[in-house]
PDB file of C-alpha atoms in Angstrom:
ATOM      1  CA  UNK A   1      -0.136  51.840   2.284  1.00  0.00           C
ATOM      2  CA  UNK A   2      -0.220  48.641   4.324  1.00  0.00           C
ATOM      3  CA  UNK A   3       2.467  46.471   5.888  1.00  0.00           C
ATOM      4  CA  UNK A   4       2.549  43.244   7.877  1.00  0.00           C
ATOM      5  CA  UNK A   5       2.747  44.762  11.365  1.00  0.00           C
ATOM      6  CA  UNK A   6       3.535  41.496  13.180  1.00  0.00           C
ATOM      7  CA  UNK A   7       6.806  41.262  11.222  1.00  0.00           C
ATOM      8  CA  UNK A   8       8.206  44.262  13.105  1.00  0.00           C
ATOM      9  CA  UNK A   9       7.247  43.298  16.658  1.00  0.00           C
ATOM     10  CA  UNK A  10      10.095  43.700  19.161  1.00  0.00           C
ATOM     11  CA  UNK A  11      10.650  43.522  22.908  1.00  0.00           C
ATOM     12  CA  UNK A  12      11.545  47.058  23.991  1.00  0.00           C
ATOM     13  CA  UNK A  13      11.652  46.333  27.709  1.00  0.00           C
ATOM     14  CA  UNK A  14      15.418  45.747  27.629  1.00  0.00           C
ATOM     15  CA  UNK A  15      17.371  48.606  29.204  1.00  0.00           C
ATOM     16  CA  UNK A  16      19.754  50.414  26.865  1.00  0.00           C
ATOM     17  CA  UNK A  17      22.898  52.327  27.747  1.00  0.00           C
ATOM     18  CA  UNK A  18      22.055  54.968  25.136  1.00  0.00           C
ATOM     19  CA  UNK A  19      18.992  56.204  23.282  1.00  0.00           C
ATOM     20  CA  UNK A  20      19.254  55.079  19.684  1.00  0.00           C
ATOM     21  CA  UNK A  21      17.880  57.028  16.750  1.00  0.00           C
ATOM     22  CA  UNK A  22      17.443  55.455  13.334  1.00  0.00           C
ATOM     23  CA  UNK A  23      17.353  57.355  10.039  1.00  0.00           C
ATOM     24  CA  UNK A  24      16.361  55.329   6.959  1.00  0.00           C
ATOM     25  CA  UNK A  25      16.492  56.985   3.545  1.00  0.00           C
ATOM     26  CA  UNK A  26      18.649  58.197   0.698  1.00  0.00           C
ATOM     27  CA  UNK A  27      21.754  59.981   1.938  1.00  0.00           C
ATOM     28  CA  UNK A  28      21.151  63.046  -0.185  1.00  0.00           C
ATOM     29  CA  UNK A  29      20.961  66.672   0.846  1.00  0.00           C
ATOM     30  CA  UNK A  30      17.216  66.904   0.125  1.00  0.00           C
ATOM     31  CA  UNK A  31      16.544  64.403   2.921  1.00  0.00           C
ATOM     32  CA  UNK A  32      17.810  66.787   5.577  1.00  0.00           C
ATOM     33  CA  UNK A  33      20.825  64.730   6.619  1.00  0.00           C
ATOM     34  CA  UNK A  34      23.080  67.782   6.866  1.00  0.00           C
ATOM     35  CA  UNK A  35      20.534  69.502   9.113  1.00  0.00           C
ATOM     36  CA  UNK A  36      20.545  66.313  11.174  1.00  0.00           C
ATOM     37  CA  UNK A  37      24.316  66.523  11.660  1.00  0.00           C
ATOM     38  CA  UNK A  38      24.048  70.202  12.628  1.00  0.00           C
ATOM     39  CA  UNK A  39      21.206  69.433  15.057  1.00  0.00           C
ATOM     40  CA  UNK A  40      23.235  66.725  16.770  1.00  0.00           C
ATOM     41  CA  UNK A  41      26.102  69.195  17.156  1.00  0.00           C
ATOM     42  CA  UNK A  42      23.723  71.524  19.049  1.00  0.00           C
ATOM     43  CA  UNK A  43      22.539  68.948  21.593  1.00  0.00           C
ATOM     44  CA  UNK A  44      23.459  70.112  25.136  1.00  0.00           C
ATOM     45  CA  UNK A  45      26.425  68.323  26.680  1.00  0.00           C
ATOM     46  CA  UNK A  46      24.326  67.276  29.668  1.00  0.00           C
ATOM     47  CA  UNK A  47      21.808  65.388  27.514  1.00  0.00           C
ATOM     48  CA  UNK A  48      21.607  61.612  28.091  1.00  0.00           C
ATOM     49  CA  UNK A  49      23.828  59.426  25.920  1.00  0.00           C
ATOM     50  CA  UNK A  50      22.457  58.797  22.440  1.00  0.00           C
ATOM     51  CA  UNK A  51      23.449  57.364  19.073  1.00  0.00           C
ATOM     52  CA  UNK A  52      22.259  58.080  15.542  1.00  0.00           C
ATOM     53  CA  UNK A  53      22.287  55.220  13.031  1.00  0.00           C
ATOM     54  CA  UNK A  54      21.994  56.221   9.366  1.00  0.00           C
ATOM     55  CA  UNK A  55      20.832  53.585   6.897  1.00  0.00           C
ATOM     56  CA  UNK A  56      20.890  54.305   3.184  1.00  0.00           C
ATOM     57  CA  UNK A  57      23.150  55.266   0.323  1.00  0.00           C
ATOM     58  CA  UNK A  58      23.254  58.254  -1.995  1.00  0.00           C
ATOM     59  CA  UNK A  59      25.361  60.754  -3.880  1.00  0.00           C
ATOM     60  CA  UNK A  60      25.947  62.928  -0.788  1.00  0.00           C
ATOM     61  CA  UNK A  61      27.010  60.130   1.572  1.00  0.00           C
ATOM     62  CA  UNK A  62      30.735  60.998   1.548  1.00  0.00           C
ATOM     63  CA  UNK A  63      30.039  64.711   1.933  1.00  0.00           C
ATOM     64  CA  UNK A  64      27.718  63.928   4.835  1.00  0.00           C
ATOM     65  CA  UNK A  65      30.388  61.835   6.540  1.00  0.00           C
ATOM     66  CA  UNK A  66      32.842  64.717   6.067  1.00  0.00           C
ATOM     67  CA  UNK A  67      30.319  67.117   7.645  1.00  0.00           C
ATOM     68  CA  UNK A  68      29.883  64.776  10.617  1.00  0.00           C
ATOM     69  CA  UNK A  69      33.669  64.768  11.108  1.00  0.00           C
ATOM     70  CA  UNK A  70      33.947  68.550  10.679  1.00  0.00           C
ATOM     71  CA  UNK A  71      31.221  69.132  13.285  1.00  0.00           C
ATOM     72  CA  UNK A  72      33.027  66.713  15.611  1.00  0.00           C
ATOM     73  CA  UNK A  73      29.972  64.513  16.117  1.00  0.00           C
ATOM     74  CA  UNK A  74      31.391  61.379  14.482  1.00  0.00           C
ATOM     75  CA  UNK A  75      31.209  59.639  17.863  1.00  0.00           C
ATOM     76  CA  UNK A  76      27.419  60.009  17.774  1.00  0.00           C
ATOM     77  CA  UNK A  77      26.916  58.574  14.281  1.00  0.00           C
ATOM     78  CA  UNK A  78      27.101  55.133  12.720  1.00  0.00           C
ATOM     79  CA  UNK A  79      26.657  55.296   8.932  1.00  0.00           C
ATOM     80  CA  UNK A  80      25.675  51.833   7.712  1.00  0.00           C
ATOM     81  CA  UNK A  81      25.233  52.663   4.030  1.00  0.00           C
ATOM     82  CA  UNK A  82      22.971  50.474   1.959  1.00  0.00           C
ATOM     83  CA  UNK A  83      21.578  47.383   3.694  1.00  0.00           C
ATOM     84  CA  UNK A  84      19.216  44.671   2.476  1.00  0.00           C
ATOM     85  CA  UNK A  85      15.691  44.265   3.812  1.00  0.00           C
ATOM     86  CA  UNK A  86      16.638  41.671   6.409  1.00  0.00           C
ATOM     87  CA  UNK A  87      19.397  43.847   7.862  1.00  0.00           C
ATOM     88  CA  UNK A  88      17.059  46.842   7.916  1.00  0.00           C
ATOM     89  CA  UNK A  89      14.490  44.757   9.761  1.00  0.00           C
ATOM     90  CA  UNK A  90      17.167  43.711  12.250  1.00  0.00           C
ATOM     91  CA  UNK A  91      18.128  47.330  12.871  1.00  0.00           C
ATOM     92  CA  UNK A  92      14.500  48.307  13.412  1.00  0.00           C
ATOM     93  CA  UNK A  93      13.515  45.288  15.493  1.00  0.00           C
ATOM     94  CA  UNK A  94      16.383  43.357  17.069  1.00  0.00           C
ATOM     95  CA  UNK A  95      18.670  46.183  18.088  1.00  0.00           C
ATOM     96  CA  UNK A  96      15.936  47.816  20.182  1.00  0.00           C
ATOM     97  CA  UNK A  97      15.964  51.127  18.393  1.00  0.00           C
ATOM     98  CA  UNK A  98      13.861  53.441  20.478  1.00  0.00           C
ATOM     99  CA  UNK A  99      13.170  56.146  17.926  1.00  0.00           C
ATOM    100  CA  UNK A 100      12.774  56.473  14.199  1.00  0.00           C
ATOM    101  CA  UNK A 101      14.159  59.686  12.784  1.00  0.00           C
ATOM    102  CA  UNK A 102      13.077  61.038   9.407  1.00  0.00           C
ATOM    103  CA  UNK A 103      15.013  64.229   9.653  1.00  0.00           C
ATOM    104  CA  UNK A 104      14.276  66.290   6.609  1.00  0.00           C
ATOM    105  CA  UNK A 105      11.508  64.918   4.467  1.00  0.00           C
ATOM    106  CA  UNK A 106       9.921  67.418   2.174  1.00  0.00           C
ATOM    107  CA  UNK A 107      12.874  69.787   1.833  1.00  0.00           C
ATOM    108  CA  UNK A 108      12.247  69.370  -1.882  1.00  0.00           C
ATOM    109  CA  UNK A 109       8.790  67.919  -2.479  1.00  0.00           C
ATOM    110  CA  UNK A 110       9.418  67.272  -6.160  1.00  0.00           C
ATOM    111  CA  UNK A 111      12.419  65.085  -5.456  1.00  0.00           C
ATOM    112  CA  UNK A 112      11.146  63.378  -2.350  1.00  0.00           C
ATOM    113  CA  UNK A 113       7.410  62.820  -2.660  1.00  0.00           C
ATOM    114  CA  UNK A 114       5.138  61.085  -5.129  1.00  0.00           C
ATOM    115  CA  UNK A 115       1.915  63.053  -4.962  1.00  0.00           C
ATOM    116  CA  UNK A 116      -1.601  62.281  -6.015  1.00  0.00           C
ATOM    117  CA  UNK A 117      -4.923  63.877  -5.104  1.00  0.00           C
ATOM    118  CA  UNK A 118      -4.662  62.419  -1.599  1.00  0.00           C
ATOM    119  CA  UNK A 119      -1.079  63.491  -0.928  1.00  0.00           C
ATOM    120  CA  UNK A 120       1.801  61.013  -0.635  1.00  0.00           C
ATOM    121  CA  UNK A 121       1.074  57.979  -2.749  1.00  0.00           C
ATOM    122  CA  UNK A 122       2.945  55.454  -0.626  1.00  0.00           C
ATOM    123  CA  UNK A 123       2.907  57.258   2.726  1.00  0.00           C
ATOM    124  CA  UNK A 124       6.589  56.542   3.407  1.00  0.00           C
ATOM    125  CA  UNK A 125       6.754  52.816   4.039  1.00  0.00           C
ATOM    126  CA  UNK A 126       9.779  53.173   6.321  1.00  0.00           C
ATOM    127  CA  UNK A 127       7.734  55.452   8.555  1.00  0.00           C
ATOM    128  CA  UNK A 128       4.992  52.834   8.858  1.00  0.00           C
ATOM    129  CA  UNK A 129       7.626  50.164   9.541  1.00  0.00           C
ATOM    130  CA  UNK A 130       8.988  52.216  12.425  1.00  0.00           C
ATOM    131  CA  UNK A 131       5.512  52.759  13.842  1.00  0.00           C
ATOM    132  CA  UNK A 132       4.775  49.032  13.533  1.00  0.00           C
ATOM    133  CA  UNK A 133       7.920  48.338  15.545  1.00  0.00           C
ATOM    134  CA  UNK A 134       6.682  50.581  18.341  1.00  0.00           C
ATOM    135  CA  UNK A 135       9.168  53.406  17.821  1.00  0.00           C
ATOM    136  CA  UNK A 136       8.605  57.041  18.666  1.00  0.00           C
ATOM    137  CA  UNK A 137       8.718  59.297  15.612  1.00  0.00           C
ATOM    138  CA  UNK A 138      10.509  62.494  14.679  1.00  0.00           C
ATOM    139  CA  UNK A 139       9.516  63.626  11.207  1.00  0.00           C
ATOM    140  CA  UNK A 140       8.378  66.649   9.199  1.00  0.00           C
ATOM    141  CA  UNK A 141       4.780  67.739   8.462  1.00  0.00           C
ATOM    142  CA  UNK A 142       4.815  67.391   4.676  1.00  0.00           C
ATOM    143  CA  UNK A 143       2.544  65.585   2.248  1.00  0.00           C
ATOM    144  CA  UNK A 144       0.309  63.065   3.974  1.00  0.00           C
ATOM    145  CA  UNK A 145       2.616  62.566   6.970  1.00  0.00           C
ATOM    146  CA  UNK A 146       0.414  64.663   9.327  1.00  0.00           C
ATOM    147  CA  UNK A 147      -2.430  62.274   8.491  1.00  0.00           C
ATOM    148  CA  UNK A 148      -0.321  59.427   9.895  1.00  0.00           C
ATOM    149  CA  UNK A 149       1.691  61.070  12.677  1.00  0.00           C
ATOM    150  CA  UNK A 150      -0.124  63.254  15.199  1.00  0.00           C
ATOM    151  CA  UNK A 151       2.254  65.530  17.137  1.00  0.00           C
ATOM    152  CA  UNK A 152       2.150  64.867  20.848  1.00  0.00           C
ATOM    153  CA  UNK A 153       0.596  61.447  20.235  1.00  0.00           C
ATOM    154  CA  UNK A 154       2.947  59.463  17.992  1.00  0.00           C
ATOM    155  CA  UNK A 155       5.990  61.710  18.097  1.00  0.00           C
ATOM    156  CA  UNK A 156       7.365  65.126  17.231  1.00  0.00           C
ATOM    157  CA  UNK A 157       6.849  67.077  13.987  1.00  0.00           C
ATOM    158  CA  UNK A 158       9.641  69.472  13.002  1.00  0.00           C
ATOM    159  CA  UNK A 159       9.597  71.919  10.097  1.00  0.00           C
ATOM    160  CA  UNK A 160      12.004  71.074   7.245  1.00  0.00           C
ATOM    161  CA  UNK A 161      15.408  72.758   7.682  1.00  0.00           C
ATOM    162  CA  UNK A 162      14.604  73.716  11.285  1.00  0.00           C
ATOM    163  CA  UNK A 163      17.902  72.691  12.861  1.00  0.00           C
ATOM    164  CA  UNK A 164      17.116  74.141  16.288  1.00  0.00           C
ATOM    165  CA  UNK A 165      13.678  72.513  16.284  1.00  0.00           C
ATOM    166  CA  UNK A 166      15.212  69.150  15.423  1.00  0.00           C
ATOM    167  CA  UNK A 167      17.812  69.532  18.162  1.00  0.00           C
ATOM    168  CA  UNK A 168      15.051  70.326  20.675  1.00  0.00           C
ATOM    169  CA  UNK A 169      13.006  67.290  19.599  1.00  0.00           C
ATOM    170  CA  UNK A 170      15.988  64.948  19.911  1.00  0.00           C
ATOM    171  CA  UNK A 171      16.896  66.383  23.310  1.00  0.00           C
ATOM    172  CA  UNK A 172      13.304  66.182  24.540  1.00  0.00           C
ATOM    173  CA  UNK A 173      12.986  62.511  23.687  1.00  0.00           C
ATOM    174  CA  UNK A 174      16.459  61.696  24.998  1.00  0.00           C
ATOM    175  CA  UNK A 175      15.477  63.084  28.389  1.00  0.00           C
ATOM    176  CA  UNK A 176      12.034  61.479  28.688  1.00  0.00           C
ATOM    177  CA  UNK A 177      11.862  57.649  28.501  1.00  0.00           C
ATOM    178  CA  UNK A 178       8.195  57.640  29.514  1.00  0.00           C
ATOM    179  CA  UNK A 179       7.340  59.925  26.601  1.00  0.00           C
ATOM    180  CA  UNK A 180       9.299  57.698  24.194  1.00  0.00           C
ATOM    181  CA  UNK A 181       7.392  54.668  25.441  1.00  0.00           C
ATOM    182  CA  UNK A 182       4.033  56.444  25.150  1.00  0.00           C
ATOM    183  CA  UNK A 183       4.754  57.620  21.618  1.00  0.00           C
ATOM    184  CA  UNK A 184       5.970  54.165  20.635  1.00  0.00           C
ATOM    185  CA  UNK A 185       2.875  52.427  21.983  1.00  0.00           C
ATOM    186  CA  UNK A 186       0.551  54.876  20.222  1.00  0.00           C
ATOM    187  CA  UNK A 187       2.516  54.523  16.981  1.00  0.00           C
ATOM    188  CA  UNK A 188       2.232  50.759  17.033  1.00  0.00           C
ATOM    189  CA  UNK A 189      -1.491  50.936  17.766  1.00  0.00           C
ATOM    190  CA  UNK A 190      -1.952  53.336  14.839  1.00  0.00           C
ATOM    191  CA  UNK A 191      -0.015  51.062  12.487  1.00  0.00           C
ATOM    192  CA  UNK A 192      -1.991  48.023  13.611  1.00  0.00           C
ATOM    193  CA  UNK A 193      -5.398  49.670  13.348  1.00  0.00           C
ATOM    194  CA  UNK A 194      -4.949  51.615  10.108  1.00  0.00           C
ATOM    195  CA  UNK A 195      -2.066  50.121   8.117  1.00  0.00           C
ATOM    196  CA  UNK A 196      -1.841  46.408   8.880  1.00  0.00           C
ATOM    197  CA  UNK A 197      -2.294  44.233   5.794  1.00  0.00           C
ATOM    198  CA  UNK A 198      -4.110  41.603   7.871  1.00  0.00           C
ATOM    199  CA  UNK A 199      -6.685  43.957   9.388  1.00  0.00           C
ATOM    200  CA  UNK A 200      -6.983  45.713   6.027  1.00  0.00           C
ATOM    201  CA  UNK A 201      -7.833  42.430   4.348  1.00  0.00           C
ATOM    202  CA  UNK A 202     -10.423  41.709   7.023  1.00  0.00           C
ATOM    203  CA  UNK A 203     -11.993  45.158   6.502  1.00  0.00           C
ATOM    204  CA  UNK A 204     -12.153  44.651   2.730  1.00  0.00           C
ATOM    205  CA  UNK A 205     -13.698  41.210   3.174  1.00  0.00           C
ATOM    206  CA  UNK A 206     -16.349  42.751   5.413  1.00  0.00           C
ATOM    207  CA  UNK A 207     -17.092  45.460   2.845  1.00  0.00           C
ATOM    208  CA  UNK A 208     -17.453  42.963  -0.007  1.00  0.00           C
ATOM    209  CA  UNK A 209     -19.578  40.697   2.163  1.00  0.00           C
ATOM    210  CA  UNK A 210     -21.921  43.592   2.957  1.00  0.00           C
ATOM    211  CA  UNK A 211     -22.166  44.547  -0.731  1.00  0.00           C
ATOM    212  CA  UNK A 212     -22.995  41.007  -1.792  1.00  0.00           C
ATOM    213  CA  UNK A 213     -25.757  40.501   0.774  1.00  0.00           C
TER     214      UNK A 213
END
């Protein structure tokens, strides 16, 4: 998959009062949103301030909101519901989101992934958008995601349904702004070098030019 990386460029030098996490996806159980709520409830009280913004709609949205209230973490969450592409871009780029959280991908491969011989057919466009925006990544190692996100380089990989692992990853990145910045820079470089539509077009033009010589 390719995207126009320049579209997602943002100035992340602005200081923020809280670390902001962004989840983009269907609000259905298979996406791991309930594990996300449980993980947030397990974050130590002495962790730096953080927020979780959830973008997307789905059949489990109301049940998820009820779970957030039951776990008493509603102060941590903002559930935006469905938004159009421009609003999603604003959330990724203009609001200085520091991290992109894909909490539970692959809990049910058949429902969540479109597979071909090379793995995920579209390589999760929202993941590439987050990387293009220079965000650190928390995601799960399913399908072709490990081919895009290298743990310890672009972000943290957490096993599906691993609530404690997700809580540790969130806490780790909350506490370490230098690590967030390093992951974000590496993510953006990866998106630009491997998934930018402009550089991809240039590479294809070079290939065709070499063939036609």
